[in-house]
Structures are given as C-alpha cells and as structure tokens.
Amino acid sequence: MKNQGRNRAYPVVQILRKTLLISVPVVIIFVIVSVFSFLEIRKQNNLAVENAVSIYQTELTERLNAIEHFVQWTVFHDPILDSFSTEGHMGDYRKASTDLRLRVSDMQYSTGSEYMYFFYWDEGNLFINASDMAVTYDRYKTIRKRIISDVSQGLTSGGLSWIPTVIGGKTYLYYAITYSHRTFVSLVPIEDLLSPLGSLNLGNHGNIKFQNLKGDTYYQTAASPSGFLDYYYNEIVFRGEDAGLPFTLVVNSDMLGNYGKIFFLQFLVFLTALTLSFIMGGYILLTYKKVILPIRIFSENLSKMDSLSGVEVTTLDLTDGKLQELNQINDQFKNLIHEITRLRINIYEAELDQNKFRIHFLQQQIKPHFYLNCLTTIDSMLSLGDVSAAQKMLSFTSKYFRYLFQADKDFVTLSNEISHAEDYLDIQMMRLSEDIDYDCDIDDSNMDVLIPPLLLITFIENIIKHADSKGNVLKITVSSKDLEREGSPFVAISIADNGQGFPDEIIEKIKNKEDLTEDGSHIGITNCIRRLSLLYDGNFDLSIENSVTGGAVVTLVLPKRYQ
C-alpha cells in the first residue's frame, strides 16, 4: 500500500499536463500576434524611411533652388563678371576672381562646401575654380575639359536644369548657365549629396539608388540584396517629379529596420519561454525529489526549532535541507552582486571621467581671447581703411572658427586638419604682422588618412606661443612618412620648428607619460595624449625631441585609417 501511494501522480505532474494543454492555444495566439506585429513593424519602418527621405527632399529642393538662383543672378546681374571683358586687364581679372570666390564662399557657408563652383570665360579662354579645390588636380582637369566641351557645343547657352552626369568615372549633379560668353557652373558629387541619408538604418544589405527622371541608375550606395534576401527588403521609390527634384531615389531597406531587434527579441523570448516550459516539465519530477522535498524537510526542521529545547536545537540535524549548499550559493551570489556593483561603479566613473575630459578638451579649444584678438585686428584694419586686408582676415577667421565649431567628430581627414592649421597661421601672420615660413611636405596618399580633429593645431599653437626664433623668421615644417608595424600600415607626422626647443624636464615628463598641467601650461599637449589614448587604446606613439640644429620636433605615429 505504501508503494502504491508513492506511485500515484503528483500534483506537480497534473499541473504540467494542464500547462501543455494550454500551450497549444498560446502558440496559435503567438503566431497571429507575431504576424500582426511583423506587418505593423514593417509599416512603421517604411513610414520612418519615407518621413526621413521626405524631409531630406524638401531641404534639398530648397538648397538646389537657392543655388540655381545664385548661379542665374551671378551670370546675368553680378557686376563682378563685367570685369571679364576684352577691354579688361589681368589685374582686373585677378581682382574679379578673388571677389567671385568670396561670394561663392559665403554661398557655400549656407548651402554646404560640397557644392563646387567653376567659372569659364570663352573669349579670354579663362577657366577658374570659384570655390576651394575639393578634388585632385587630375579630376579638376577632367571637369574643366567637360565644361569647356559643353560650352563649345552650346549645351549651356539656354540654361540647363540640374542633371546627373558622369565625369571621369565619378557621378555628379551638374548645373550650368552661359550668358555673354561667361559660363558659371555648380557641381556636387552624388555621394556627398546623399550623405545626409547615411544615418538611415537600411539593414546590412540596404542601399540607395540615384536615378535620373527616365529611370537610368547613375549611382548606388551598395550592392542590391539578392536571392532570399531580396524578399526581406522593401523597395521604396521616391520620384523626383513629386518632390520637385531632378532625380529619383530608390531605397532598399530592411523590412523591420529599427524595430527588427524588438521583433526578434519578442520572438526569441517566446521561444525561450516555450522551450523552457517543455524542458522544465522533464525536470519537474527530478527536481521535486532532489530540491522540493529537501527544502520541505529543511522548512519542517526549522519550524520545529521553536518547540525544541536548547539541547534539542543543538542536536537538530538540518543536513537534509542542504543548508550548507544554500549558504554557499547565497555567499557566492552576494559576492557576485558585490563584484557586479563594483564593476558598474568603475564603468560609470570611467565614462564620467571621459565625458569630463571631452568637455574640458572642447573648452580648451575655444579660446575667447584669441577670438577677441581676431575681431580687434579686423576692427583696426577697417579703422585704418585697409578693407582688403580686413576681408582676408575675416575670411581666414570665419574658416578657422567654422572648422573649430564643427569639429565634433572623433576623426577628420589629414587634409582638413592641414587646411585648418594653415588658416590659423594666416590669421597669426596678419594679426601679428610677422612672417612665418611654413612648409607642408605631406604625401598626397596620406591626405585622406583619418586623425583626431584639432590635433596638429595644438602643437602649432604651442610653437607660436612658446617658440623663440632669436630674431630670425619663425619656420614651421609639417611632414609625413609611411611606416609598417607588425604588418599594419602607420603614418608618422612630424612638426618641426627653429625655436629654442622644449625644456629637458618637459621632454622627460612626456617620455615617462607624466602630467604636464601642474604649472598650468602645456594643457593642450596633455589633452592630446589623453585623447590619443582613448581613441587608439595605446596603439600610437608621441615623441618630442630637440633638434641638434635648433628647434623642436614633435612626431606622431598613428595607425592609418580611412573613411
């Protein structure tokens, strides 16, 4: 009878059977909910893409219209172009070219530096880039050849609308007008035009196609998904005619997009719960005897403690309750919680320290006294009637601070950083009325290498502030060379001057990686070392040494990175 009682079904088994029966309708409901969720998420993701592209098209339409108006007004009405006539002189042409570039620079400030401008006067066979060179010289020659060819064929006489075109194997959006033998052109690379859409989450195989209004594809950000993936991606067409644009966009995006992780997480949670339910059923009977019964015995023994005498309590056997193992688990759990808490605090403090450092770094870069000195210099130039010098100073200052206030990325190209340093030196030469012999010997192949922003300017500012050339013209040389370490490419950037060099104690502190800010100087160098440590995780070198011929040489060895 005793054995028969033990063979009867336990209540836990009955609960398991009911759980299995309930799981069937739960699975059906889950499938229905999952399908509905999938369709709704797909709809919301498409709507998010459509809204983002719609905003982009609206802003781009306004920008292209503004550039069209600017190009038209310049060709037909701007008196600057009147200087380009057969009665003019070379001096008039030079001044007109400078004034035109200033006008274009102001326009680029509001519409974007990616839009390039070119001017061609066919009577005088004069072709100039009216904006800063954003292409290589070989590509510049190809663009010039194409524009001159279009003018000679009369393709620009009537005033073209924006058209996509391929020049030298690269796709551009092209706008040109010719009037009275003067042609003004605006050109923008398609990849730059589509860069605002780079933040869209289109999935690993998503892409954007750039087509003309006839449907011909001129540019594509990535290869289109194929095979089974083609069914998983949506194709959304944004016709140019509907947005008032001269091109059509075709976006292939992940059906789930930004919400895919939520859907798969929901699906995974359900499958995990369902799997665990079946697995748990197999272990219920085992755990009932191995865990539940010992805990029940342990609980019963504890309940007896109140009714037992002191001697009986000391002799009470609790081993059936697995008290020792439970205590060990409890202790280990407490230790684990303590360790997790400590790690979270360390991570939080590290992130806080990093944020404080970044804020401090930005504060160090924005120097109000330098800004005020520049404004004072411009005011003095205007007071003396030197308008030309004031315009140059204002142009240099605007470019310098525009770069400074926009340097919110972790990395920029070396060419941008070099341009920023040259703007700074131009400002200093005009402000201090002193010549600076500046030489840049950077290989063209390294101009696209990514480095932290405002890195080189820190050391150049240090030279301007501390270097004493002993009556000679201050000379600054920036050069580079390629290195290889453990099979990986590096670039070594050197900044040299002919000043008095660094004190020995400063060089020793840098070698020993000590703090340089105790006396309130060299804060910029200390910040550079900290930034490089955060960005490269120690995979860089910074050395400072004094040259035997006089002056100091700062060498930065950084891993080569490209966009």
XYZ file of C-alpha atoms in Angstrom:
563
model
C 0.000 0.000 0.000
C 2.867 2.300 0.825
C 4.477 1.705 -2.588
C 1.155 2.222 -4.387
C 0.793 5.595 -2.686
C 4.182 6.636 -3.879
C 3.290 5.610 -7.495
C 0.314 7.936 -7.670
C 0.627 11.081 -9.809
C 1.954 14.088 -8.001
C 0.062 17.400 -8.175
C 3.087 18.819 -9.993
C 2.582 16.367 -12.865
C -1.065 17.337 -13.137
C -0.040 20.988 -13.367
C 2.436 20.046 -16.091
C -0.283 18.350 -18.160
C -2.513 21.406 -17.893
C 0.420 23.581 -18.902
C 0.978 21.514 -22.038
C -2.707 21.758 -22.998
C -2.708 25.499 -22.501
C 0.477 25.878 -24.568
C -1.326 24.879 -27.799
C -3.691 27.891 -27.973
C -0.866 30.079 -26.663
C 1.292 29.075 -29.637
C -1.557 29.844 -32.056
C -2.165 33.218 -30.459
C 1.554 33.959 -30.581
C 1.731 33.172 -34.300
C -1.194 35.511 -35.001
C 0.294 38.255 -32.827
C 3.704 37.772 -34.446
C 2.294 38.140 -37.957
C 0.396 41.260 -36.943
C 3.498 42.657 -35.218
C 5.626 41.914 -38.274
C 3.224 43.737 -40.593
C 2.861 46.694 -38.241
C 6.614 46.977 -37.678
C 7.182 46.806 -41.426
C 4.632 49.565 -41.941
C 6.182 51.764 -39.233
C 9.690 51.197 -40.594
C 8.602 52.166 -44.125
C 6.866 55.223 -42.700
C 10.034 56.223 -40.848
C 12.080 55.886 -44.041
C 9.505 57.848 -46.043
C 9.408 60.656 -43.487
C 13.200 60.887 -43.355
C 13.560 60.947 -47.141
C 10.699 63.435 -47.462
C 12.419 65.839 -45.069
C 15.672 65.336 -46.972
C 13.976 66.027 -50.327
C 12.300 69.182 -49.020
C 15.551 70.595 -47.665
C 17.486 69.603 -50.775
C 14.879 71.187 -53.071
C 15.236 74.488 -51.226
C 19.028 74.235 -51.389
C 19.134 73.449 -55.107
C 16.671 76.259 -55.835
C 18.863 78.660 -53.868
C 21.953 77.589 -55.818
C 20.067 77.904 -59.129
C 19.047 81.438 -58.194
C 22.601 82.253 -57.147
C 24.116 80.939 -60.390
C 21.492 82.717 -62.522
C 21.851 86.025 -60.710
C 25.631 85.861 -60.851
C 25.699 85.250 -64.601
C 23.030 87.789 -65.559
C 23.382 90.585 -62.978
C 26.549 90.350 -60.867
C 28.862 93.291 -61.763
C 31.848 91.192 -60.729
C 31.673 89.316 -64.037
C 31.658 92.585 -66.017
C 35.419 92.736 -65.427
C 35.838 89.684 -67.692
C 35.753 91.519 -70.997
C 38.126 92.013 -73.902
C 38.807 95.581 -72.695
C 39.859 94.393 -69.245
C 43.353 93.818 -67.890
C 44.928 90.917 -65.993
C 44.779 92.896 -62.762
C 41.031 93.339 -63.224
C 40.665 89.602 -63.851
C 42.549 88.731 -60.676
C 40.519 91.069 -58.513
C 37.267 89.825 -60.065
C 38.347 86.221 -59.433
C 39.041 86.992 -55.785
C 35.718 88.788 -55.343
C 33.876 85.910 -57.030
C 35.494 83.380 -54.700
C 34.434 85.437 -51.693
C 30.852 85.494 -52.963
C 30.940 81.743 -53.520
C 32.475 81.164 -50.077
C 29.557 82.999 -48.475
C 27.124 80.901 -50.522
C 28.896 77.683 -49.517
C 28.574 78.642 -45.875
C 24.782 78.423 -46.149
C 24.419 75.619 -48.699
C 27.421 73.416 -47.942
C 31.050 73.161 -49.009
C 30.329 70.031 -51.063
C 28.916 72.211 -53.835
C 31.795 73.231 -56.138
C 31.697 76.243 -58.459
C 33.611 76.954 -61.675
C 33.738 79.963 -63.997
C 34.684 79.916 -67.693
C 35.132 82.900 -69.995
C 35.461 81.531 -73.518
C 36.540 84.819 -75.155
C 39.589 85.049 -72.933
C 39.999 81.262 -72.597
C 39.961 81.773 -68.811
C 38.826 78.946 -66.503
C 38.944 79.261 -62.717
C 37.653 77.297 -59.768
C 35.433 79.724 -57.907
C 35.455 77.571 -54.740
C 38.084 75.752 -52.722
C 39.521 72.757 -54.537
C 37.739 69.648 -53.250
C 39.098 67.303 -55.908
C 42.504 66.184 -57.129
C 44.234 68.131 -59.849
C 43.724 65.355 -62.407
C 39.992 65.292 -61.715
C 39.953 69.087 -61.859
C 41.422 68.930 -65.376
C 38.776 66.383 -66.391
C 35.987 68.637 -65.067
C 37.465 71.648 -66.852
C 37.648 69.736 -70.127
C 33.997 68.640 -69.792
C 32.724 72.159 -69.052
C 34.675 73.709 -71.935
C 33.342 70.991 -74.247
C 29.730 71.630 -73.167
C 30.142 75.363 -73.734
C 31.665 74.854 -77.197
C 28.708 72.620 -78.138
C 26.220 75.178 -76.880
C 24.780 72.838 -74.243
C 24.790 75.539 -71.570
C 23.504 78.506 -73.550
C 19.844 78.027 -72.698
C 20.363 77.389 -69.005
C 20.274 73.750 -68.026
C 18.374 72.289 -65.158
C 20.216 70.102 -62.706
C 21.261 66.926 -64.497
C 23.129 63.846 -63.262
C 26.299 63.217 -65.214
C 29.445 61.111 -65.065
C 32.767 62.953 -65.270
C 35.965 60.962 -65.088
C 34.186 57.889 -63.755
C 32.513 59.795 -60.908
C 28.856 60.809 -60.760
C 27.884 64.445 -60.178
C 24.797 66.628 -60.195
C 25.534 69.362 -62.720
C 24.090 72.851 -63.278
C 25.489 75.407 -65.750
C 24.433 78.660 -67.435
C 26.201 80.589 -70.216
C 25.453 84.239 -70.907
C 27.506 86.726 -72.889
C 30.439 84.281 -73.250
C 30.548 83.751 -69.467
C 29.659 80.370 -68.012
C 29.031 79.700 -64.338
C 28.785 76.075 -63.139
C 27.807 74.353 -59.895
C 28.847 70.730 -59.394
C 28.256 68.391 -56.455
C 29.336 64.724 -56.068
C 26.403 62.362 -55.662
C 27.940 60.612 -52.638
C 28.137 63.973 -50.848
C 24.587 64.785 -51.921
C 23.306 61.533 -50.396
C 25.444 61.685 -47.249
C 22.566 63.058 -45.050
C 20.733 59.773 -45.710
C 23.665 57.778 -44.369
C 22.088 57.764 -40.905
C 19.121 55.715 -42.153
C 19.099 52.174 -40.823
C 18.574 50.273 -44.071
C 19.998 46.963 -42.878
C 23.240 45.217 -43.738
C 22.274 44.845 -47.407
C 20.232 48.023 -47.822
C 21.159 50.624 -50.396
C 20.070 53.826 -52.118
C 19.950 54.157 -55.911
C 20.308 57.517 -57.626
C 18.432 57.629 -60.949
C 17.602 60.277 -63.482
C 13.980 61.052 -64.232
C 13.991 58.439 -67.017
C 14.909 55.689 -64.575
C 18.571 55.235 -65.510
C 20.722 54.416 -62.470
C 23.801 56.646 -62.108
C 24.916 55.813 -58.594
C 24.251 53.161 -55.954
C 25.499 53.215 -52.359
C 25.855 49.405 -52.122
C 25.081 46.218 -53.985
C 21.406 45.252 -54.092
C 20.295 42.260 -51.998
C 19.956 39.043 -53.980
C 18.481 35.593 -53.518
C 16.397 35.101 -50.393
C 17.449 38.487 -49.040
C 15.629 40.168 -51.915
C 12.314 39.108 -50.335
C 13.346 40.506 -46.984
C 13.977 44.014 -48.277
C 11.441 46.640 -49.327
C 11.970 48.816 -52.373
C 10.542 52.324 -51.966
C 10.641 54.712 -54.941
C 10.733 58.490 -54.346
C 10.044 60.061 -57.709
C 11.841 63.290 -58.428
C 8.826 64.839 -60.159
C 6.789 64.529 -56.962
C 9.416 66.346 -54.879
C 10.473 68.890 -57.480
C 13.914 67.296 -57.780
C 15.851 66.411 -60.941
C 16.451 62.844 -59.827
C 14.651 59.814 -58.373
C 15.704 57.866 -55.277
C 15.110 54.132 -54.894
C 15.620 52.911 -51.313
C 16.041 49.230 -50.467
C 15.531 48.884 -46.715
C 15.261 46.090 -44.196
C 11.574 45.299 -43.627
C 11.974 45.556 -39.886
C 14.681 48.215 -39.799
C 14.995 49.962 -36.448
C 12.309 47.751 -34.924
C 13.734 44.424 -36.059
C 15.616 43.804 -32.844
C 12.440 44.330 -30.845
C 10.550 41.836 -33.002
C 13.240 39.202 -32.883
C 13.690 39.769 -29.180
C 9.965 39.239 -28.690
C 10.095 36.094 -30.822
C 13.184 34.829 -29.017
C 11.652 35.455 -25.605
C 8.562 33.460 -26.519
C 10.536 30.568 -27.991
C 12.799 30.569 -24.972
C 9.839 30.537 -22.607
C 8.121 27.768 -24.569
C 11.280 25.670 -24.771
C 11.958 26.161 -21.116
C 8.404 25.089 -20.330
C 8.891 21.743 -22.088
C 12.332 21.242 -20.643
C 11.064 22.177 -17.224
C 8.381 19.530 -17.499
C 11.044 16.881 -17.871
C 12.881 18.109 -14.854
C 9.910 18.713 -12.581
C 9.753 15.164 -11.326
C 13.505 15.070 -10.824
C 13.660 18.425 -9.087
C 10.681 17.510 -6.942
C 12.682 14.790 -5.246
C 16.060 16.492 -5.416
C 15.049 20.001 -4.456
C 11.482 20.434 -3.281
C 11.461 17.566 -0.803
C 14.808 18.559 0.792
C 13.573 22.150 1.114
C 10.342 20.936 2.669
C 12.295 18.829 5.150
C 14.531 21.811 5.860
C 11.490 24.037 6.425
C 9.862 21.491 8.708
C 13.053 21.208 10.733
C 13.178 24.960 11.078
C 9.536 25.075 12.198
C 10.373 22.637 14.977
C 13.026 24.901 16.452
C 10.511 26.962 18.422
C 9.142 23.869 20.176
C 12.537 22.301 20.892
C 14.691 22.852 23.930
C 18.135 24.300 23.732
C 19.821 20.912 23.749
C 17.457 19.552 21.095
C 18.122 22.602 18.921
C 21.859 21.983 19.052
C 21.332 18.367 18.067
C 18.782 19.100 15.355
C 20.036 17.683 12.041
C 19.475 20.130 9.145
C 21.682 18.400 6.589
C 18.659 17.040 4.730
C 17.754 20.612 3.980
C 21.042 21.158 2.108
C 21.698 24.151 4.306
C 25.403 24.137 3.622
C 24.946 24.298 -0.180
C 22.309 27.006 0.138
C 24.650 29.062 2.266
C 27.419 28.652 -0.271
C 25.114 29.712 -3.088
C 23.960 32.679 -1.038
C 27.542 33.710 -0.271
C 28.588 33.337 -3.895
C 25.560 35.290 -5.035
C 26.347 38.089 -2.602
C 29.954 38.143 -3.803
C 28.758 38.216 -7.394
C 26.360 41.089 -6.703
C 29.147 42.949 -4.928
C 31.507 42.424 -7.878
C 28.879 43.484 -10.417
C 28.137 46.615 -8.385
C 31.841 47.441 -8.173
C 32.297 46.960 -11.946
C 29.270 49.126 -12.717
C 30.657 51.874 -10.479
C 34.060 51.628 -12.185
C 32.488 51.783 -15.645
C 30.323 54.734 -14.628
C 33.315 56.587 -13.164
C 35.360 55.856 -16.307
C 32.583 57.176 -18.570
C 32.139 60.213 -16.330
C 35.860 60.904 -16.416
C 35.898 60.542 -20.194
C 32.952 62.918 -20.597
C 34.569 65.442 -18.263
C 37.773 65.206 -20.259
C 35.977 65.726 -23.564
C 34.183 68.765 -22.191
C 37.449 70.077 -20.819
C 39.137 69.480 -24.150
C 36.478 71.410 -26.043
C 36.691 74.239 -23.545
C 40.427 74.383 -24.089
C 39.997 74.664 -27.838
C 37.556 77.569 -27.748
C 39.794 80.422 -26.595
C 37.785 83.619 -26.168
C 40.899 85.807 -26.066
C 42.022 84.558 -29.496
C 38.568 85.223 -30.943
C 38.515 88.733 -29.448
C 42.036 89.439 -30.717
C 40.930 88.490 -34.241
C 37.925 90.825 -34.028
C 40.117 93.617 -32.655
C 42.561 93.160 -35.541
C 39.743 93.301 -38.095
C 38.394 96.451 -36.416
C 41.846 98.060 -36.544
C 42.221 97.226 -40.243
C 38.855 98.759 -41.011
C 39.695 101.837 -38.940
C 42.887 102.285 -40.984
C 40.929 101.849 -44.205
C 42.643 98.626 -45.184
C 39.455 96.950 -46.393
C 41.253 94.321 -48.470
C 43.297 93.127 -45.502
C 40.197 93.133 -43.308
C 38.341 90.995 -45.859
C 41.200 88.493 -45.933
C 41.404 88.459 -42.145
C 37.646 87.970 -41.909
C 37.761 85.143 -44.471
C 40.594 83.360 -42.612
C 38.877 83.858 -39.259
C 35.483 82.591 -40.475
C 37.026 79.447 -41.991
C 39.090 78.864 -38.845
C 36.155 79.089 -36.435
C 33.743 77.312 -38.777
C 36.053 74.292 -38.669
C 36.571 74.699 -34.929
C 32.875 74.735 -34.096
C 32.109 71.838 -36.449
C 34.919 69.546 -35.196
C 32.557 67.278 -33.242
C 33.711 64.019 -34.803
C 36.280 61.569 -33.477
C 38.225 61.653 -36.761
C 38.756 64.006 -39.721
C 40.968 63.741 -42.782
C 44.557 64.943 -42.520
C 43.915 67.352 -45.416
C 41.156 69.113 -43.426
C 43.420 69.391 -40.390
C 46.247 70.797 -42.548
C 43.862 73.386 -44.035
C 42.759 74.368 -40.523
C 46.384 74.825 -39.428
C 47.122 76.948 -42.497
C 44.119 79.175 -41.724
C 45.450 79.613 -38.191
C 48.906 80.613 -39.470
C 47.357 83.068 -41.947
C 45.487 84.677 -39.066
C 48.604 84.909 -36.906
C 50.686 86.430 -39.723
C 48.064 89.108 -40.367
C 47.369 89.739 -36.685
C 50.999 89.921 -35.567
C 52.338 91.405 -38.841
C 55.095 88.813 -38.798
C 56.150 86.377 -41.482
C 56.072 82.658 -40.762
C 57.970 80.305 -43.046
C 55.528 77.406 -43.293
C 56.265 74.281 -45.329
C 53.939 71.279 -45.743
C 55.564 68.108 -47.072
C 52.674 65.639 -46.833
C 52.369 62.914 -49.445
C 49.075 63.034 -51.357
C 48.403 59.400 -50.421
C 48.282 60.406 -46.752
C 45.937 63.364 -47.148
C 42.889 61.091 -46.735
C 44.229 59.423 -43.565
C 41.870 59.993 -40.604
C 43.279 61.653 -37.474
C 41.605 63.187 -34.391
C 40.398 66.752 -35.072
C 42.318 69.731 -33.659
C 45.399 67.535 -33.133
C 48.066 69.258 -35.234
C 46.829 72.746 -34.329
C 47.633 72.038 -30.661
C 51.341 71.694 -31.387
C 51.389 74.564 -33.904
C 49.721 76.839 -31.351
C 52.368 75.747 -28.853
C 55.089 76.779 -31.344
C 53.511 80.207 -31.919
C 53.128 80.722 -28.173
C 56.488 79.464 -26.879
C 58.993 79.236 -29.779
C 61.635 81.980 -29.952
C 63.470 82.061 -33.304
C 66.024 84.580 -31.933
C 65.320 87.301 -34.462
C 65.020 85.014 -37.435
C 61.830 84.223 -39.310
C 59.915 81.517 -37.469
C 59.936 78.354 -39.567
C 57.387 75.551 -39.189
C 57.584 72.338 -41.200
C 54.913 69.616 -41.300
C 55.926 66.348 -42.978
C 54.931 62.706 -43.081
C 56.278 59.289 -43.961
C 54.837 55.793 -44.126
C 55.685 53.098 -41.587
C 54.727 49.469 -41.068
C 54.430 47.720 -37.721
C 53.566 44.070 -37.384
C 52.129 44.079 -40.899
C 49.867 47.101 -40.270
C 50.342 50.496 -42.015
C 51.142 53.563 -39.906
C 51.813 57.191 -40.728
C 54.428 59.306 -38.942
C 53.539 63.029 -38.850
C 56.344 65.400 -37.807
C 56.009 69.063 -36.788
C 59.352 70.889 -36.608
C 60.321 74.484 -35.796
C 63.504 76.558 -35.476
C 62.775 77.857 -31.990
C 64.627 77.223 -28.763
C 63.144 73.746 -28.265
C 61.461 72.172 -25.230
C 62.984 72.202 -21.750
C 64.582 68.904 -20.796
C 62.161 68.367 -17.931
C 59.165 68.622 -20.285
C 60.681 66.068 -22.695
C 61.413 63.745 -19.768
C 57.866 64.026 -18.445
C 56.414 63.178 -21.873
C 58.671 60.123 -22.134
C 57.503 58.999 -18.683
C 53.854 59.839 -19.532
C 53.592 62.264 -16.618
C 51.072 65.102 -16.268
C 52.256 68.416 -17.754
C 49.488 70.619 -16.318
C 50.874 71.196 -12.834
C 52.131 74.678 -13.745
C 49.080 75.480 -15.902
C 50.980 75.250 -19.209
C 51.094 72.608 -21.938
C 47.478 71.685 -21.183
C 46.877 71.102 -24.876
C 49.665 68.519 -25.167
C 48.385 66.655 -22.100
C 44.865 66.633 -23.557
C 46.216 65.309 -26.873
C 47.931 62.406 -25.118
C 44.719 61.542 -23.258
C 42.612 61.749 -26.406
C 45.013 59.548 -28.349
C 44.973 57.004 -25.526
C 41.167 56.882 -25.598
C 40.865 56.713 -29.387
C 43.740 54.334 -30.173
C 43.869 52.312 -26.943
C 47.611 52.862 -26.644
C 48.357 51.916 -30.273
C 50.204 55.177 -31.052
C 53.492 56.973 -30.347
C 54.132 60.597 -29.392
C 57.738 61.765 -29.150
C 59.208 65.221 -28.613
C 62.879 65.959 -29.057
C 65.119 68.925 -29.671
C 66.996 69.101 -32.957
C 70.782 69.466 -32.964
C 70.394 72.354 -35.438
C 67.951 74.126 -33.128
C 64.227 73.927 -32.565
C 61.959 71.070 -31.581
C 60.494 68.120 -33.488
C 57.157 66.569 -32.471
C 56.458 63.181 -34.065
C 53.074 61.442 -34.018
C 52.902 57.810 -35.175
C 49.278 56.806 -35.787
C 47.569 53.800 -37.411
C 46.294 54.515 -40.905
C 42.533 54.812 -41.037
C 40.339 55.801 -43.945
C 36.685 56.651 -44.354
